[in-house]
């Protein structure tokens, strides 16, 4: 089979790799129909996150079960399924608490020794604890299939951020970051009943999506100018909830500055230097809460799936460039150069 591998910074290749096979009774082999490139993949692409030469990559995908091990109870050949970006056994204490990302038996797709999602097929460990079945008819609906792909990471991560930000009906929410996760944070805040959603972003194509997803205001400024703009929009008080979807020092400083006293920040941007953006004394004095981290999207898929299926929410617009498997290296370049928001891979 063919799959995407990374060999060095900016050196992505689509190569022949061994076909995945059932190794443990709880495995399935999944034929990938849709995958995509995540903003967090760019840290490896740029050399800021270490990878071994030839390592597989990609953690967002859905597809059809090709083979199921004898210990698999919930799936059989031909089932259409979506995979969250972490596999988990579904039986440990963390899984039962809805924190599958901390499962001791779990792992991330594309880690050393595992298959990556940006390829033709994937061996899925602990299939019963990991995968979620989708309606078979979705396979023939291109837009719906694309929307369902967002359940593997970006939609659930935006939802996680909104929960961390304490979004509730009637609240005011600020979203720091206009990438795919930030945009899905807008969508999640709208779904949870936020009355006012302020999207911070400078790229018109992205803020147009934010408005379509439910943003009531857009702030294009950065730094202190952005802080002042949000304060002005909120009568000087700031937002009840802030979604931080970037992970840099500046973005976290902005998140703290635009939060209302007594408000909450939901952070899901992978931290890259953001620790120094936190001043605990300021947060202490203003009673600002901070919650977030790696999103346990497996816990959220059952809740979000019906709304995607019936069209209540449609995250598919975050995918603005479509490539085949051979086009994945170019897809990385497009996202790195910010000429694409999020790249969809059709197999």
mmCIF file of C-alpha atoms in Angstrom, residues 12 99 113 134 151 190 195 255 274 277 282 286:
data_model
loop_
_atom_site.group_PDB
_atom_site.id
_atom_site.type_symbol
_atom_site.label_atom_id
_atom_site.label_comp_id
_atom_site.label_asym_id
_atom_site.label_seq_id
_atom_site.Cartn_x
_atom_site.Cartn_y
_atom_site.Cartn_z
ATOM 1 C CA UNK A 12 7.206 14.624 2.726
ATOM 2 C CA UNK A 99 -10.571 10.953 28.988
ATOM 3 C CA UNK A 113 5.640 1.829 14.940
ATOM 4 C CA UNK A 134 -21.301 5.835 10.722
ATOM 5 C CA UNK A 151 -15.298 14.377 13.982
ATOM 6 C CA UNK A 190 -22.845 28.748 18.586
ATOM 7 C CA UNK A 195 -25.233 34.954 22.192
ATOM 8 C CA UNK A 255 -6.723 35.255 25.748
ATOM 9 C CA UNK A 274 2.884 29.779 25.489
ATOM 10 C CA UNK A 277 2.164 34.000 28.251
ATOM 11 C CA UNK A 282 -3.218 38.358 37.001
ATOM 12 C CA UNK A 286 -9.226 38.421 38.245
#
